[in-house]
Tab-separated table of C-alpha atoms in Angstrom:
chain	number	residue	atom	x	y	z
G	247	UNK	CA	-110.128	-95.836	123.749
G	248	UNK	CA	-109.726	-97.777	126.967
G	249	UNK	CA	-106.392	-97.994	128.764
G	250	UNK	CA	-105.928	-101.586	127.576
G	251	UNK	CA	-106.440	-100.494	123.938
G	252	UNK	CA	-103.946	-97.627	124.125
G	253	UNK	CA	-101.106	-98.322	121.675
G	254	UNK	CA	-97.724	-99.321	123.038
G	255	UNK	CA	-94.445	-97.896	121.777
G	256	UNK	CA	-91.929	-100.538	120.625
G	257	UNK	CA	-88.485	-99.985	119.062
G	258	UNK	CA	-86.470	-101.970	116.529
G	259	UNK	CA	-82.782	-101.336	115.887
G	260	UNK	CA	-81.333	-103.330	112.956
G	261	UNK	CA	-77.644	-103.775	113.792
G	262	UNK	CA	-76.382	-106.662	111.672
G	263	UNK	CA	-74.513	-104.538	109.117
G	264	UNK	CA	-70.733	-104.418	108.764
G	265	UNK	CA	-70.308	-100.790	107.620
G	266	UNK	CA	-67.614	-101.502	105.010
G	267	UNK	CA	-67.276	-97.838	104.024
G	268	UNK	CA	-65.859	-97.019	107.470
G	269	UNK	CA	-62.751	-99.116	106.676
G	270	UNK	CA	-62.566	-100.131	110.361
G	271	UNK	CA	-61.607	-103.331	112.164
G	272	UNK	CA	-65.156	-103.900	113.371
G	273	UNK	CA	-68.750	-103.008	112.412
G	274	UNK	CA	-69.231	-99.252	112.638
G	275	UNK	CA	-71.868	-99.473	115.375
G	276	UNK	CA	-69.151	-100.759	117.718
G	277	UNK	CA	-66.685	-97.929	117.106
G	278	UNK	CA	-65.960	-95.662	120.058
G	279	UNK	CA	-67.651	-92.299	120.525
G	280	UNK	CA	-67.281	-90.305	123.752
G	281	UNK	CA	-66.317	-93.313	125.824
G	282	UNK	CA	-68.983	-95.710	124.578
G	283	UNK	CA	-69.899	-97.429	121.340
G	284	UNK	CA	-71.984	-95.702	118.689
G	285	UNK	CA	-74.637	-98.372	119.238
G	286	UNK	CA	-74.947	-97.613	122.949
G	287	UNK	CA	-75.544	-93.955	122.177
G	288	UNK	CA	-78.130	-94.899	119.520
G	289	UNK	CA	-80.074	-96.955	122.076
G	290	UNK	CA	-79.855	-94.421	124.883
G	291	UNK	CA	-82.588	-92.042	123.746
G	292	UNK	CA	-85.131	-94.886	123.716
G	293	UNK	CA	-84.036	-96.573	126.927
G	294	UNK	CA	-84.363	-93.250	128.727
G	295	UNK	CA	-87.937	-92.778	127.482
G	296	UNK	CA	-90.771	-93.666	129.891
G	297	UNK	CA	-93.129	-94.769	127.101
G	298	UNK	CA	-90.851	-97.533	125.803
G	299	UNK	CA	-92.466	-100.979	125.963
G	300	UNK	CA	-89.562	-103.051	124.656
G	301	UNK	CA	-86.629	-102.705	122.272
G	302	UNK	CA	-85.589	-105.460	119.854
G	303	UNK	CA	-82.113	-105.364	118.341
G	304	UNK	CA	-81.323	-107.475	115.267
G	305	UNK	CA	-77.764	-108.766	115.353
G	306	UNK	CA	-75.604	-111.118	113.333
G	307	UNK	CA	-75.791	-114.616	114.784
G	308	UNK	CA	-72.043	-114.656	115.368
G	309	UNK	CA	-71.733	-111.057	116.626
G	310	UNK	CA	-68.829	-111.133	119.145
G	311	UNK	CA	-69.133	-107.527	120.318
G	312	UNK	CA	-72.684	-107.198	121.651
G	313	UNK	CA	-72.337	-109.539	124.671
G	314	UNK	CA	-69.557	-107.357	126.119
G	315	UNK	CA	-71.690	-104.208	126.256
G	316	UNK	CA	-73.321	-103.305	129.601
G	317	UNK	CA	-76.710	-102.860	127.905
G	318	UNK	CA	-76.665	-106.451	126.587
G	319	UNK	CA	-78.199	-107.567	129.903
G	320	UNK	CA	-80.847	-104.824	130.005
G	321	UNK	CA	-84.248	-106.530	130.447
G	322	UNK	CA	-85.833	-103.946	128.155
G	323	UNK	CA	-83.756	-105.225	125.217
G	324	UNK	CA	-84.484	-108.460	123.340
G	325	UNK	CA	-82.165	-109.891	120.699
G	326	UNK	CA	-83.309	-111.128	117.281
G	327	UNK	CA	-81.289	-112.659	114.456
G	328	UNK	CA	-80.313	-110.191	111.777
G	329	UNK	CA	-80.562	-110.895	108.073
G	330	UNK	CA	-78.589	-110.208	104.932
G	331	UNK	CA	-80.360	-106.905	104.241
G	332	UNK	CA	-81.891	-104.273	106.504
G	333	UNK	CA	-85.416	-105.328	105.549
G	334	UNK	CA	-84.675	-108.920	106.566
G	335	UNK	CA	-83.399	-107.766	109.957
G	336	UNK	CA	-86.436	-105.585	110.565
G	337	UNK	CA	-88.823	-108.368	109.616
G	338	UNK	CA	-87.018	-110.735	111.999
G	339	UNK	CA	-87.425	-108.175	114.774
G	340	UNK	CA	-91.122	-107.750	113.940
G	341	UNK	CA	-91.610	-111.498	114.344
G	342	UNK	CA	-89.903	-111.256	117.736
G	343	UNK	CA	-92.224	-108.384	118.691
G	344	UNK	CA	-95.186	-110.591	117.828
G	345	UNK	CA	-93.857	-113.154	120.327
G	346	UNK	CA	-93.569	-110.381	122.905
G	347	UNK	CA	-97.211	-109.413	122.460
G	348	UNK	CA	-97.164	-106.512	120.013
G	349	UNK	CA	-100.667	-105.735	118.744
G	350	UNK	CA	-101.637	-104.549	115.238
G	351	UNK	CA	-102.373	-100.978	116.382
G	352	UNK	CA	-99.191	-100.598	118.447
G	353	UNK	CA	-96.511	-98.231	117.191
G	354	UNK	CA	-93.126	-99.554	116.071
G	355	UNK	CA	-90.188	-97.168	115.699
G	356	UNK	CA	-87.235	-98.359	113.611
G	357	UNK	CA	-83.940	-96.574	114.200
G	358	UNK	CA	-80.510	-96.907	112.607
G	359	UNK	CA	-77.858	-98.496	114.823
G	360	UNK	CA	-75.302	-95.935	113.634
G	361	UNK	CA	-77.431	-92.832	114.207
G	362	UNK	CA	-76.315	-91.857	117.733
G	363	UNK	CA	-77.282	-88.182	117.857
G	364	UNK	CA	-81.083	-88.460	118.051
G	365	UNK	CA	-82.413	-85.790	120.398
G	366	UNK	CA	-85.152	-86.413	122.940
G	367	UNK	CA	-86.948	-83.386	121.485
G	368	UNK	CA	-87.117	-84.997	118.023
G	369	UNK	CA	-88.242	-88.326	119.467
G	370	UNK	CA	-91.051	-86.664	121.410
G	371	UNK	CA	-91.956	-84.579	118.367
G	372	UNK	CA	-92.312	-87.706	116.228
G	373	UNK	CA	-94.398	-89.501	118.856
G	374	UNK	CA	-96.649	-86.492	119.351
G	375	UNK	CA	-97.164	-85.551	115.711
G	376	UNK	CA	-97.953	-89.088	114.582
G	377	UNK	CA	-99.954	-90.271	117.592
G	378	UNK	CA	-103.254	-90.173	115.694
G	379	UNK	CA	-101.935	-90.443	112.140
G	380	UNK	CA	-103.582	-93.023	109.917
G	381	UNK	CA	-100.293	-94.126	108.323
G	382	UNK	CA	-97.295	-92.994	110.379
G	383	UNK	CA	-94.136	-91.365	109.168
G	384	UNK	CA	-90.522	-90.519	109.760
G	385	UNK	CA	-88.085	-87.836	110.769
G	386	UNK	CA	-86.645	-86.068	107.737
G	387	UNK	CA	-84.788	-82.923	106.742
G	388	UNK	CA	-85.419	-80.704	103.692
G	389	UNK	CA	-82.576	-80.671	101.179
G	390	UNK	CA	-80.372	-77.606	101.629
G	391	UNK	CA	-77.957	-77.804	98.747
G	392	UNK	CA	-78.539	-77.437	95.034
G	393	UNK	CA	-79.245	-80.904	93.634
G	394	UNK	CA	-78.159	-82.240	90.254
G	395	UNK	CA	-79.355	-85.284	88.343
G	396	UNK	CA	-76.479	-86.996	86.582
G	397	UNK	CA	-76.610	-88.427	83.103
G	398	UNK	CA	-75.042	-91.659	81.853
G	399	UNK	CA	-72.093	-89.620	80.560
G	400	UNK	CA	-71.236	-88.343	84.039
G	401	UNK	CA	-72.441	-84.822	83.260
G	402	UNK	CA	-75.305	-82.843	84.760
G	403	UNK	CA	-78.607	-83.745	83.119
G	404	UNK	CA	-80.692	-81.238	85.056
G	405	UNK	CA	-80.991	-79.261	88.280
G	406	UNK	CA	-83.611	-80.779	90.565
G	407	UNK	CA	-86.111	-78.624	92.468
G	408	UNK	CA	-84.773	-79.051	96.002
G	409	UNK	CA	-88.013	-77.804	97.587
G	410	UNK	CA	-89.490	-81.201	96.667
G	411	UNK	CA	-86.628	-83.272	98.122
G	412	UNK	CA	-86.200	-84.355	101.730
G	413	UNK	CA	-83.537	-86.566	103.303
G	414	UNK	CA	-85.067	-89.541	105.115
G	415	UNK	CA	-83.803	-90.044	108.665
G	416	UNK	CA	-84.851	-92.306	111.515
G	417	UNK	CA	-86.733	-93.187	113.632
G	418	UNK	CA	-89.449	-94.239	111.210
G	419	UNK	CA	-92.748	-94.915	112.981
G	420	UNK	CA	-95.583	-97.150	111.759
G	421	UNK	CA	-98.293	-99.405	113.164
G	422	UNK	CA	-97.040	-102.913	113.880
G	423	UNK	CA	-99.673	-104.691	111.779
G	424	UNK	CA	-99.375	-102.419	108.742
G	425	UNK	CA	-95.570	-102.420	108.754
G	426	UNK	CA	-95.341	-106.183	109.202
G	427	UNK	CA	-97.738	-106.782	106.312
G	428	UNK	CA	-96.127	-104.235	103.976
G	429	UNK	CA	-92.586	-105.409	104.624
G	430	UNK	CA	-93.386	-109.123	104.328
G	431	UNK	CA	-95.375	-108.640	101.115
G	432	UNK	CA	-92.711	-106.410	99.568
G	433	UNK	CA	-89.948	-108.917	100.287
G	434	UNK	CA	-91.985	-111.769	98.807
G	435	UNK	CA	-92.572	-109.642	95.697
G	436	UNK	CA	-88.866	-108.867	95.383
G	437	UNK	CA	-89.438	-105.117	95.695
G	438	UNK	CA	-86.475	-102.836	96.369
G	439	UNK	CA	-86.902	-101.829	100.013
G	440	UNK	CA	-84.360	-99.336	101.347
G	441	UNK	CA	-86.200	-98.317	104.512
G	442	UNK	CA	-89.515	-98.928	106.259
G	443	UNK	CA	-91.166	-95.947	104.583
G	444	UNK	CA	-90.407	-97.429	101.159
G	445	UNK	CA	-92.222	-100.632	102.175
G	446	UNK	CA	-95.256	-98.595	103.209
G	447	UNK	CA	-95.067	-96.643	99.941
G	448	UNK	CA	-94.898	-99.925	98.013
G	449	UNK	CA	-98.123	-100.919	99.813
G	450	UNK	CA	-99.800	-97.773	98.483
G	451	UNK	CA	-99.561	-95.636	101.617
G	452	UNK	CA	-98.080	-92.156	102.047
G	453	UNK	CA	-95.929	-91.713	105.170
G	454	UNK	CA	-95.808	-88.269	106.722
G	455	UNK	CA	-92.542	-86.336	106.948
G	456	UNK	CA	-91.747	-84.728	110.303
G	457	UNK	CA	-88.943	-82.185	110.130
G	458	UNK	CA	-86.208	-83.002	112.621
G	459	UNK	CA	-82.714	-81.805	113.417
G	460	UNK	CA	-80.123	-82.022	110.655
G	461	UNK	CA	-77.461	-83.215	113.115
G	462	UNK	CA	-79.286	-86.525	113.605
G	463	UNK	CA	-76.808	-87.935	111.124
G	464	UNK	CA	-75.996	-91.551	110.337
G	465	UNK	CA	-72.339	-92.525	110.683
G	466	UNK	CA	-71.478	-93.870	107.240
G	467	UNK	CA	-67.972	-92.616	106.511
G	468	UNK	CA	-64.945	-91.816	108.724
G	469	UNK	CA	-65.560	-88.082	108.441
G	470	UNK	CA	-69.034	-88.515	109.979
G	471	UNK	CA	-67.515	-90.008	113.109
G	472	UNK	CA	-64.784	-87.350	113.176
G	473	UNK	CA	-67.457	-84.644	113.045
G	474	UNK	CA	-69.403	-86.184	115.934
G	475	UNK	CA	-66.283	-86.634	118.049
G	476	UNK	CA	-65.373	-82.984	117.574
G	477	UNK	CA	-68.913	-81.839	118.333
G	478	UNK	CA	-69.274	-84.031	121.406
G	479	UNK	CA	-65.872	-82.997	122.783
G	480	UNK	CA	-67.441	-79.663	123.767
G	481	UNK	CA	-70.399	-81.230	125.617
G	482	UNK	CA	-70.909	-80.672	129.303
């Protein structure tokens, strides 16, 4: 492969959600963590990486918080309009990447806006392990606890074999052309798409799971942010 054919590394961060379960006065990605917003921390690992080509962030059209962040003027970040659902926001960002020159064989990494504890080690691991993969994949963590399937009566129906269950994390990494096609087709078909891997699965492909750190958690509830604040208070 010539230098001009070598795949670029692009990043999408869907950040149009409101995070209602946080019961906060603003979207959760703009809550404070160690002196900056959660979103700024979520972007940092990518902006510090020398292989980054460009990062596209999908935001609500009327988002009043983003323009006040120092990174809003970073030339490596391009804004796209977010949609009602995550899949809509990612597709909007993919269309923006096409305008920026993304090629079908380039890699696109999609990362949650409220997942601020991604380690550089895990990012490099994902990039290295999937560099020549035919499909792509995602960071994930094997289930640790005993899992139960609930019945309609609210009682345990069965105990699930946890060795077969992994928690899906981000980044999720797929080729631009394949992800764009799978996501667009799935949305047109009305398929239930919860993450990028599910779009690829809907298209008949099998993403690879790369085991990452369990502390790469997504801030969903107040206790998640409390845990991170306590953990980060001992940094340095």
